[in-house]
Amino acid sequence: MQNPDSPPPPPPNHWPSLSSFNLRDSKPKPILLLLYTFLVISLLSLTFILSLSSSSSSSSSPHSQPDPFLHPTHRIIYDQDKATPPPPSIAYLISGSQGDSGRILRLLSAVYHPLNHYLLHLDPSAPHTDREKLALTVQSNPIFKAAQNVHVMGKPDFAYPKGSSPVSFTLHAASILLRLSLKWDWFVTLSADAYPLVTQDDLLHIMSFLPKDMNFVNHSSYIGWKELRKLKPIIVDPGLYLSEGTEMFYATQKRELPSAYRLFTGSSFFILTRSFMEFCILGTDNLPRTLLMYFANTPSSLSSYFPTVICNSRQFNRTVMNHNLLHAIYETRRNYLRPLNSTDFDDMIRSGAAFAQKFQPDDPVLDLIDLKILGRSPRSVVPGGWCLGEPGNSTCLTWGDAKILRPGTGSQRLEKAIVEFLSNGTFRSHQCTYE
């Protein structure tokens, strides 16, 4: 997927430093000295967070033995079509705040499949008792217990939506998932207000026919109003170095945009490959670290960091699809996501998207999605080809071969949406183009 004609990125020694972004004038002032201190602390804290071992903050408890009832001695295994590629595996990060435990569990049930891996996170605004109850609920579920693929972060990370800490949190969570399993292929982040529009059998079936290096990232080099409000301002995000939530610090000065690389903006939702996440985390190239330092003090960094890294990397800038498979409606004047409801159901179906955001807690449209799209019963996971039990809540209490997929109409909608995007003649022209 690499393009040999693409120009190589600038050498690492040409990356700008923070001192080049107009952070000082000829006469130092006390407020600037204070700002320098906050900048250094935030950068050091960000580096420290990313280096944390997953063993101290990830899993909820030691693994127990699988429930033998879920793994019968004589399992029924179907012969898979030789022409069908093996299904991939997806690593999910599902996060929420205070009062979101129930929404996280419902979302987990809606996107569950034994081949996938899941990391659940409640931010520090939620009491620790909620985190413990979430972990106990996961441990007591016989399906999750059998597959041993659901984990709860015991030590939460702060993630201020308008700050840079969501980038640190996302990279930290991805590093945990990389340590937990060597087998997943894509990384998906879901907040508690999101919900799937296809079953996992639908999604894994379609993804099995796609290149394993394809990233789904909305991106644009058109900065527009974001230049003054999201890229030039200098902030210090306390979520990077404090254990308690406080207001973000905004500097009075602004900095110039960098010239060593091009900035791209997009959405905070994306589907990224394992190889790209390793590129961002393992530090085999200087580019992700350089951009991490730049966005460490930039508002709303999550929607810009990954698009900028992938589009400035010669290794990955031809692996990106300018579509994140998410259905969402923005309020034009405030650029906020509008809550979806039952009146949006038909539009969600026609979109062909794999996920939708955002939903109000227990909105009736979620029940409609469960009934008409996912086939999910209350307090149960979405049934798939791996479920051999009787219809109802016990459908998935007896397993078959987890690699057997039974895609439905959702896979047809998703396939149509991807094929239309790839075949309209603009796929290459929408890859990291500079407007």
Short mmCIF file of N, CA and C in Angstrom, two decimals, residues 129-277:
data_model
loop_
_atom_site.label_atom_id
_atom_site.label_comp_id
_atom_site.label_asym_id
_atom_site.label_seq_id
_atom_site.Cartn_x
_atom_site.Cartn_y
_atom_site.Cartn_z
N THR A 129 -16.02 2.27 43.79
CA THR A 129 -16.97 1.18 43.99
C THR A 129 -17.65 0.81 42.67
N ASP A 130 -17.91 1.81 41.81
CA ASP A 130 -18.50 1.51 40.49
C ASP A 130 -17.54 0.67 39.65
N ARG A 131 -16.27 0.98 39.76
CA ARG A 131 -15.25 0.24 39.00
C ARG A 131 -15.17 -1.21 39.49
N GLU A 132 -15.26 -1.37 40.80
CA GLU A 132 -15.21 -2.72 41.36
C GLU A 132 -16.45 -3.51 40.97
N LYS A 133 -17.62 -2.87 41.00
CA LYS A 133 -18.85 -3.56 40.61
C LYS A 133 -18.80 -3.96 39.14
N LEU A 134 -18.24 -3.08 38.31
CA LEU A 134 -18.12 -3.39 36.89
C LEU A 134 -17.23 -4.62 36.69
N ALA A 135 -16.11 -4.66 37.42
CA ALA A 135 -15.20 -5.81 37.30
C ALA A 135 -15.87 -7.09 37.79
N LEU A 136 -16.61 -7.01 38.91
CA LEU A 136 -17.28 -8.19 39.44
C LEU A 136 -18.36 -8.68 38.49
N THR A 137 -19.07 -7.75 37.85
CA THR A 137 -20.10 -8.14 36.88
C THR A 137 -19.49 -8.88 35.70
N VAL A 138 -18.35 -8.40 35.24
CA VAL A 138 -17.66 -9.06 34.13
C VAL A 138 -17.21 -10.45 34.54
N GLN A 139 -16.66 -10.56 35.76
CA GLN A 139 -16.16 -11.85 36.24
C GLN A 139 -17.27 -12.87 36.45
N SER A 140 -18.46 -12.38 36.80
CA SER A 140 -19.57 -13.30 37.08
C SER A 140 -20.33 -13.71 35.83
N ASN A 141 -20.07 -13.06 34.70
CA ASN A 141 -20.75 -13.43 33.46
C ASN A 141 -20.11 -14.69 32.90
N PRO A 142 -20.85 -15.79 32.72
CA PRO A 142 -20.23 -17.05 32.29
C PRO A 142 -19.61 -16.97 30.90
N ILE A 143 -20.15 -16.13 30.01
CA ILE A 143 -19.59 -16.02 28.66
C ILE A 143 -18.26 -15.28 28.69
N PHE A 144 -18.22 -14.13 29.38
CA PHE A 144 -16.98 -13.38 29.48
C PHE A 144 -15.91 -14.18 30.23
N LYS A 145 -16.37 -14.93 31.23
CA LYS A 145 -15.45 -15.74 32.02
C LYS A 145 -14.83 -16.84 31.17
N ALA A 146 -15.62 -17.41 30.28
CA ALA A 146 -15.12 -18.50 29.44
C ALA A 146 -14.08 -18.01 28.45
N ALA A 147 -14.36 -16.90 27.79
CA ALA A 147 -13.44 -16.40 26.75
C ALA A 147 -12.26 -15.66 27.35
N GLN A 148 -12.42 -15.10 28.55
CA GLN A 148 -11.34 -14.36 29.23
C GLN A 148 -10.79 -13.25 28.34
N ASN A 149 -11.68 -12.53 27.67
CA ASN A 149 -11.24 -11.46 26.76
C ASN A 149 -11.80 -10.10 27.13
N VAL A 150 -12.34 -9.95 28.34
CA VAL A 150 -12.86 -8.67 28.81
C VAL A 150 -12.07 -8.25 30.05
N HIS A 151 -11.53 -7.04 30.04
CA HIS A 151 -10.69 -6.54 31.13
C HIS A 151 -11.18 -5.16 31.56
N VAL A 152 -10.97 -4.85 32.83
CA VAL A 152 -11.36 -3.56 33.39
C VAL A 152 -10.12 -2.85 33.90
N MET A 153 -9.94 -1.60 33.51
CA MET A 153 -8.80 -0.81 34.00
C MET A 153 -9.01 -0.47 35.47
N GLY A 154 -8.12 -0.95 36.30
CA GLY A 154 -8.25 -0.70 37.73
C GLY A 154 -7.83 0.70 38.13
N LYS A 155 -6.85 1.26 37.42
CA LYS A 155 -6.39 2.62 37.71
C LYS A 155 -6.80 3.52 36.55
N PRO A 156 -7.79 4.39 36.76
CA PRO A 156 -8.34 5.15 35.64
C PRO A 156 -7.44 6.31 35.22
N ASP A 157 -7.64 6.76 34.00
CA ASP A 157 -6.96 7.93 33.47
C ASP A 157 -7.94 9.08 33.33
N PHE A 158 -7.47 10.30 33.61
CA PHE A 158 -8.27 11.49 33.31
C PHE A 158 -8.23 11.72 31.80
N ALA A 159 -9.35 12.12 31.25
CA ALA A 159 -9.41 12.46 29.82
C ALA A 159 -10.37 13.63 29.65
N TYR A 160 -9.81 14.84 29.63
CA TYR A 160 -10.62 16.03 29.43
C TYR A 160 -10.98 16.14 27.95
N PRO A 161 -12.25 16.14 27.59
CA PRO A 161 -12.63 16.16 26.17
C PRO A 161 -12.01 17.31 25.39
N LYS A 162 -11.82 18.47 26.04
CA LYS A 162 -11.29 19.63 25.33
C LYS A 162 -9.78 19.77 25.48
N GLY A 163 -9.14 18.81 26.12
CA GLY A 163 -7.70 18.91 26.33
C GLY A 163 -6.92 17.91 25.50
N SER A 164 -5.70 17.66 25.94
CA SER A 164 -4.83 16.72 25.24
C SER A 164 -4.74 15.37 25.94
N SER A 165 -5.29 15.25 27.15
CA SER A 165 -5.21 13.99 27.87
C SER A 165 -5.93 12.83 27.17
N PRO A 166 -6.98 13.06 26.34
CA PRO A 166 -7.55 11.91 25.62
C PRO A 166 -6.55 11.19 24.72
N VAL A 167 -5.56 11.91 24.17
CA VAL A 167 -4.54 11.26 23.36
C VAL A 167 -3.71 10.33 24.23
N SER A 168 -3.28 10.83 25.40
CA SER A 168 -2.51 10.00 26.33
C SER A 168 -3.30 8.79 26.76
N PHE A 169 -4.57 8.98 27.10
CA PHE A 169 -5.42 7.88 27.54
C PHE A 169 -5.59 6.83 26.44
N THR A 170 -5.81 7.28 25.21
CA THR A 170 -6.01 6.35 24.10
C THR A 170 -4.75 5.53 23.84
N LEU A 171 -3.60 6.18 23.84
CA LEU A 171 -2.34 5.46 23.62
C LEU A 171 -2.04 4.50 24.78
N HIS A 172 -2.34 4.94 25.99
CA HIS A 172 -2.13 4.07 27.14
C HIS A 172 -3.01 2.82 27.05
N ALA A 173 -4.29 3.01 26.71
CA ALA A 173 -5.20 1.88 26.59
C ALA A 173 -4.77 0.95 25.46
N ALA A 174 -4.34 1.52 24.34
CA ALA A 174 -3.89 0.69 23.21
C ALA A 174 -2.65 -0.12 23.60
N SER A 175 -1.77 0.49 24.38
CA SER A 175 -0.57 -0.24 24.81
C SER A 175 -0.94 -1.41 25.72
N ILE A 176 -1.97 -1.23 26.55
CA ILE A 176 -2.44 -2.33 27.39
C ILE A 176 -2.98 -3.46 26.54
N LEU A 177 -3.79 -3.12 25.53
CA LEU A 177 -4.36 -4.14 24.66
C LEU A 177 -3.28 -4.85 23.85
N LEU A 178 -2.23 -4.12 23.48
CA LEU A 178 -1.12 -4.77 22.78
C LEU A 178 -0.44 -5.80 23.68
N ARG A 179 -0.34 -5.51 24.97
CA ARG A 179 0.28 -6.45 25.90
C ARG A 179 -0.64 -7.63 26.21
N LEU A 180 -1.95 -7.38 26.22
CA LEU A 180 -2.90 -8.42 26.57
C LEU A 180 -3.03 -9.49 25.49
N SER A 181 -2.87 -9.09 24.23
CA SER A 181 -3.06 -10.06 23.15
C SER A 181 -2.20 -9.70 21.95
N LEU A 182 -1.69 -10.73 21.30
CA LEU A 182 -0.89 -10.56 20.08
C LEU A 182 -1.71 -10.81 18.82
N LYS A 183 -3.01 -11.00 18.97
CA LYS A 183 -3.80 -11.52 17.86
C LYS A 183 -4.78 -10.53 17.25
N TRP A 184 -5.04 -9.38 17.88
CA TRP A 184 -6.04 -8.51 17.29
C TRP A 184 -5.48 -7.71 16.12
N ASP A 185 -6.37 -7.27 15.23
CA ASP A 185 -5.97 -6.62 13.98
C ASP A 185 -6.34 -5.14 13.91
N TRP A 186 -7.47 -4.75 14.52
CA TRP A 186 -7.90 -3.36 14.50
C TRP A 186 -8.22 -2.89 15.90
N PHE A 187 -8.10 -1.58 16.09
CA PHE A 187 -8.34 -0.93 17.38
C PHE A 187 -9.50 0.06 17.22
N VAL A 188 -10.53 -0.09 18.07
CA VAL A 188 -11.72 0.76 18.00
C VAL A 188 -11.98 1.36 19.37
N THR A 189 -12.20 2.66 19.42
CA THR A 189 -12.55 3.33 20.68
C THR A 189 -14.03 3.68 20.65
N LEU A 190 -14.73 3.30 21.69
CA LEU A 190 -16.16 3.60 21.80
C LEU A 190 -16.43 4.26 23.15
N SER A 191 -17.15 5.36 23.13
CA SER A 191 -17.61 5.96 24.38
C SER A 191 -18.95 5.37 24.74
N ALA A 192 -19.38 5.60 25.97
CA ALA A 192 -20.60 4.97 26.46
C ALA A 192 -21.84 5.43 25.70
N ASP A 193 -21.75 6.55 24.99
CA ASP A 193 -22.92 7.05 24.25
C ASP A 193 -22.95 6.58 22.81
N ALA A 194 -22.13 5.59 22.45
CA ALA A 194 -22.13 5.01 21.10
C ALA A 194 -22.86 3.68 21.11
N TYR A 195 -23.15 3.16 19.90
CA TYR A 195 -23.84 1.88 19.78
C TYR A 195 -23.61 1.32 18.38
N PRO A 196 -23.54 0.00 18.24
CA PRO A 196 -23.30 -0.58 16.91
C PRO A 196 -24.57 -0.60 16.06
N LEU A 197 -24.38 -0.55 14.75
CA LEU A 197 -25.49 -0.66 13.79
C LEU A 197 -25.41 -1.95 13.00
N VAL A 198 -24.42 -2.78 13.29
CA VAL A 198 -24.27 -4.10 12.67
C VAL A 198 -23.84 -5.08 13.76
N THR A 199 -24.07 -6.35 13.53
CA THR A 199 -23.58 -7.36 14.47
C THR A 199 -22.09 -7.55 14.27
N GLN A 200 -21.45 -8.18 15.25
CA GLN A 200 -20.02 -8.45 15.10
C GLN A 200 -19.76 -9.47 13.99
N ASP A 201 -20.69 -10.39 13.77
CA ASP A 201 -20.54 -11.30 12.64
C ASP A 201 -20.55 -10.52 11.32
N ASP A 202 -21.42 -9.51 11.23
CA ASP A 202 -21.45 -8.65 10.04
C ASP A 202 -20.12 -7.93 9.86
N LEU A 203 -19.66 -7.31 10.94
CA LEU A 203 -18.45 -6.49 10.86
C LEU A 203 -17.22 -7.33 10.58
N LEU A 204 -17.05 -8.44 11.32
CA LEU A 204 -15.87 -9.28 11.12
C LEU A 204 -15.87 -9.92 9.74
N HIS A 205 -17.05 -10.23 9.22
CA HIS A 205 -17.13 -10.81 7.88
C HIS A 205 -16.62 -9.83 6.83
N ILE A 206 -17.05 -8.58 6.90
CA ILE A 206 -16.61 -7.58 5.92
C ILE A 206 -15.14 -7.25 6.11
N MET A 207 -14.71 -7.11 7.37
CA MET A 207 -13.30 -6.78 7.63
C MET A 207 -12.36 -7.91 7.21
N SER A 208 -12.85 -9.13 7.15
CA SER A 208 -11.99 -10.25 6.75
C SER A 208 -11.58 -10.15 5.28
N PHE A 209 -12.32 -9.40 4.47
CA PHE A 209 -12.00 -9.24 3.06
C PHE A 209 -11.17 -7.97 2.79
N LEU A 210 -10.92 -7.19 3.81
CA LEU A 210 -10.17 -5.95 3.64
C LEU A 210 -8.71 -6.17 4.01
N PRO A 211 -7.81 -5.37 3.43
CA PRO A 211 -6.39 -5.46 3.82
C PRO A 211 -6.23 -5.16 5.31
N LYS A 212 -5.36 -5.89 5.97
CA LYS A 212 -5.15 -5.71 7.40
C LYS A 212 -4.45 -4.39 7.72
N ASP A 213 -4.00 -3.66 6.68
CA ASP A 213 -3.33 -2.38 6.93
C ASP A 213 -4.21 -1.19 6.60
N MET A 214 -5.51 -1.39 6.44
CA MET A 214 -6.41 -0.29 6.10
C MET A 214 -6.90 0.41 7.37
N ASN A 215 -6.68 1.72 7.46
CA ASN A 215 -7.13 2.54 8.58
C ASN A 215 -8.33 3.38 8.17
N PHE A 216 -9.29 3.51 9.06
CA PHE A 216 -10.50 4.28 8.78
C PHE A 216 -10.46 5.55 9.64
N VAL A 217 -10.08 6.66 9.02
CA VAL A 217 -9.86 7.91 9.75
C VAL A 217 -10.41 9.07 8.93
N ASN A 218 -11.39 9.77 9.46
CA ASN A 218 -11.82 11.01 8.83
C ASN A 218 -10.70 12.04 8.96
N HIS A 219 -10.32 12.69 7.85
CA HIS A 219 -9.24 13.65 7.93
C HIS A 219 -9.38 14.71 6.84
N SER A 220 -8.88 15.88 7.16
CA SER A 220 -8.88 16.99 6.21
C SER A 220 -7.75 17.95 6.59
N SER A 221 -7.10 18.49 5.58
CA SER A 221 -6.06 19.49 5.84
C SER A 221 -6.64 20.89 5.90
N TYR A 222 -7.95 21.01 5.64
CA TYR A 222 -8.59 22.33 5.74
C TYR A 222 -8.81 22.64 7.22
N ILE A 223 -8.08 23.61 7.71
CA ILE A 223 -8.12 23.94 9.13
C ILE A 223 -9.27 24.87 9.46
N GLY A 224 -9.39 25.96 8.69
CA GLY A 224 -10.48 26.90 8.88
C GLY A 224 -10.49 27.52 10.27
N TRP A 225 -11.68 27.51 10.88
CA TRP A 225 -11.84 28.14 12.19
C TRP A 225 -11.06 27.42 13.30
N LYS A 226 -10.67 26.17 13.06
CA LYS A 226 -9.95 25.41 14.08
C LYS A 226 -8.55 25.98 14.33
N GLU A 227 -8.01 26.73 13.36
CA GLU A 227 -6.67 27.28 13.53
C GLU A 227 -6.59 28.17 14.76
N LEU A 228 -7.57 29.06 14.92
CA LEU A 228 -7.54 29.99 16.04
C LEU A 228 -8.06 29.38 17.33
N ARG A 229 -8.97 28.40 17.24
CA ARG A 229 -9.62 27.89 18.44
C ARG A 229 -9.04 26.57 18.94
N LYS A 230 -8.37 25.78 18.06
CA LYS A 230 -7.92 24.46 18.48
C LYS A 230 -6.45 24.17 18.21
N LEU A 231 -5.79 24.98 17.40
CA LEU A 231 -4.41 24.67 17.04
C LEU A 231 -3.41 25.71 17.53
N LYS A 232 -3.76 26.99 17.47
CA LYS A 232 -2.84 28.02 17.93
C LYS A 232 -2.86 28.27 19.43
N PRO A 233 -3.98 28.07 20.12
CA PRO A 233 -3.97 28.28 21.58
C PRO A 233 -3.03 27.31 22.29
N ILE A 234 -2.49 27.77 23.42
CA ILE A 234 -1.60 26.94 24.24
C ILE A 234 -2.32 26.65 25.55
N ILE A 235 -2.43 25.36 25.88
CA ILE A 235 -3.11 24.96 27.11
C ILE A 235 -2.22 24.02 27.91
N VAL A 236 -2.51 23.90 29.18
CA VAL A 236 -1.91 22.88 30.02
C VAL A 236 -3.05 22.03 30.57
N ASP A 237 -3.07 20.76 30.20
CA ASP A 237 -4.14 19.85 30.58
C ASP A 237 -3.78 19.18 31.90
N PRO A 238 -4.50 19.48 32.99
CA PRO A 238 -4.17 18.87 34.29
C PRO A 238 -4.41 17.37 34.32
N GLY A 239 -5.15 16.84 33.34
CA GLY A 239 -5.38 15.41 33.29
C GLY A 239 -4.11 14.62 33.05
N LEU A 240 -3.03 15.29 32.63
CA LEU A 240 -1.77 14.61 32.36
C LEU A 240 -0.92 14.41 33.61
N TYR A 241 -1.16 15.22 34.66
CA TYR A 241 -0.24 15.14 35.79
C TYR A 241 -0.91 15.29 37.15
N LEU A 242 -2.23 15.51 37.23
CA LEU A 242 -2.91 15.63 38.51
C LEU A 242 -3.84 14.45 38.72
N SER A 243 -4.04 14.07 39.97
CA SER A 243 -4.94 12.97 40.29
C SER A 243 -6.36 13.45 40.54
N GLU A 244 -6.58 14.75 40.55
CA GLU A 244 -7.91 15.30 40.74
C GLU A 244 -8.21 16.29 39.63
N GLY A 245 -9.46 16.36 39.26
CA GLY A 245 -9.84 17.22 38.15
C GLY A 245 -9.82 18.69 38.52
N THR A 246 -9.19 19.49 37.70
CA THR A 246 -9.19 20.96 37.84
C THR A 246 -9.38 21.56 36.45
N GLU A 247 -9.58 22.86 36.42
CA GLU A 247 -9.76 23.54 35.15
C GLU A 247 -8.45 23.56 34.35
N MET A 248 -8.58 23.53 33.02
CA MET A 248 -7.41 23.64 32.18
C MET A 248 -6.86 25.06 32.23
N PHE A 249 -5.55 25.17 32.04
CA PHE A 249 -4.87 26.46 32.04
C PHE A 249 -4.66 26.91 30.59
N TYR A 250 -5.15 28.09 30.27
CA TYR A 250 -4.99 28.67 28.93
C TYR A 250 -3.98 29.80 29.01
N ALA A 251 -2.98 29.77 28.13
CA ALA A 251 -2.00 30.85 28.06
C ALA A 251 -2.57 31.99 27.24
N THR A 252 -2.10 33.18 27.51
CA THR A 252 -2.56 34.34 26.75
C THR A 252 -1.92 34.40 25.37
N GLN A 253 -0.73 33.83 25.25
CA GLN A 253 -0.04 33.83 23.96
C GLN A 253 -0.55 32.71 23.07
N LYS A 254 -0.33 32.85 21.78
CA LYS A 254 -0.63 31.82 20.80
C LYS A 254 0.64 31.53 20.00
N ARG A 255 0.71 30.37 19.40
CA ARG A 255 1.89 29.99 18.65
C ARG A 255 1.56 29.87 17.16
N GLU A 256 2.59 29.94 16.35
CA GLU A 256 2.41 29.78 14.92
C GLU A 256 2.27 28.29 14.57
N LEU A 257 1.63 28.02 13.46
CA LEU A 257 1.50 26.63 13.01
C LEU A 257 2.86 26.12 12.56
N PRO A 258 3.14 24.83 12.74
CA PRO A 258 4.44 24.29 12.36
C PRO A 258 4.61 24.24 10.85
N SER A 259 5.84 24.27 10.41
CA SER A 259 6.14 24.19 8.98
C SER A 259 6.84 22.87 8.61
N ALA A 260 7.26 22.11 9.60
CA ALA A 260 7.98 20.86 9.33
C ALA A 260 7.04 19.73 8.93
N TYR A 261 5.76 19.87 9.22
CA TYR A 261 4.77 18.87 8.85
C TYR A 261 3.43 19.58 8.68
N ARG A 262 2.50 18.91 8.01
CA ARG A 262 1.19 19.47 7.76
C ARG A 262 0.19 18.97 8.79
N LEU A 263 -0.64 19.85 9.28
CA LEU A 263 -1.64 19.49 10.27
C LEU A 263 -2.92 19.03 9.57
N PHE A 264 -3.53 17.99 10.12
CA PHE A 264 -4.80 17.48 9.63
C PHE A 264 -5.76 17.39 10.82
N THR A 265 -7.02 17.61 10.56
CA THR A 265 -8.05 17.46 11.59
C THR A 265 -9.06 16.43 11.13
N GLY A 266 -9.85 15.95 12.07
CA GLY A 266 -10.83 14.94 11.73
C GLY A 266 -11.79 14.70 12.87
N SER A 267 -12.07 13.44 13.14
CA SER A 267 -13.01 13.05 14.18
C SER A 267 -12.26 12.34 15.30
N SER A 268 -12.86 12.35 16.48
CA SER A 268 -12.26 11.64 17.61
C SER A 268 -12.59 10.15 17.60
N PHE A 269 -13.36 9.71 16.60
CA PHE A 269 -13.65 8.29 16.43
C PHE A 269 -12.90 7.78 15.21
N PHE A 270 -12.29 6.60 15.34
CA PHE A 270 -11.49 6.05 14.25
C PHE A 270 -11.36 4.55 14.44
N ILE A 271 -10.99 3.86 13.38
CA ILE A 271 -10.68 2.42 13.41
C ILE A 271 -9.27 2.28 12.86
N LEU A 272 -8.33 1.94 13.73
CA LEU A 272 -6.91 1.95 13.39
C LEU A 272 -6.33 0.54 13.45
N THR A 273 -5.35 0.29 12.61
CA THR A 273 -4.74 -1.03 12.55
C THR A 273 -3.75 -1.24 13.69
N ARG A 274 -3.49 -2.49 13.97
CA ARG A 274 -2.51 -2.83 15.00
C ARG A 274 -1.14 -2.28 14.65
N SER A 275 -0.75 -2.41 13.37
CA SER A 275 0.58 -1.95 12.96
C SER A 275 0.73 -0.45 13.15
N PHE A 276 -0.34 0.31 12.90
CA PHE A 276 -0.26 1.75 13.09
C PHE A 276 -0.19 2.11 14.57
N MET A 277 -0.93 1.39 15.42
CA MET A 277 -0.86 1.66 16.85
C MET A 277 0.52 1.32 17.40
#
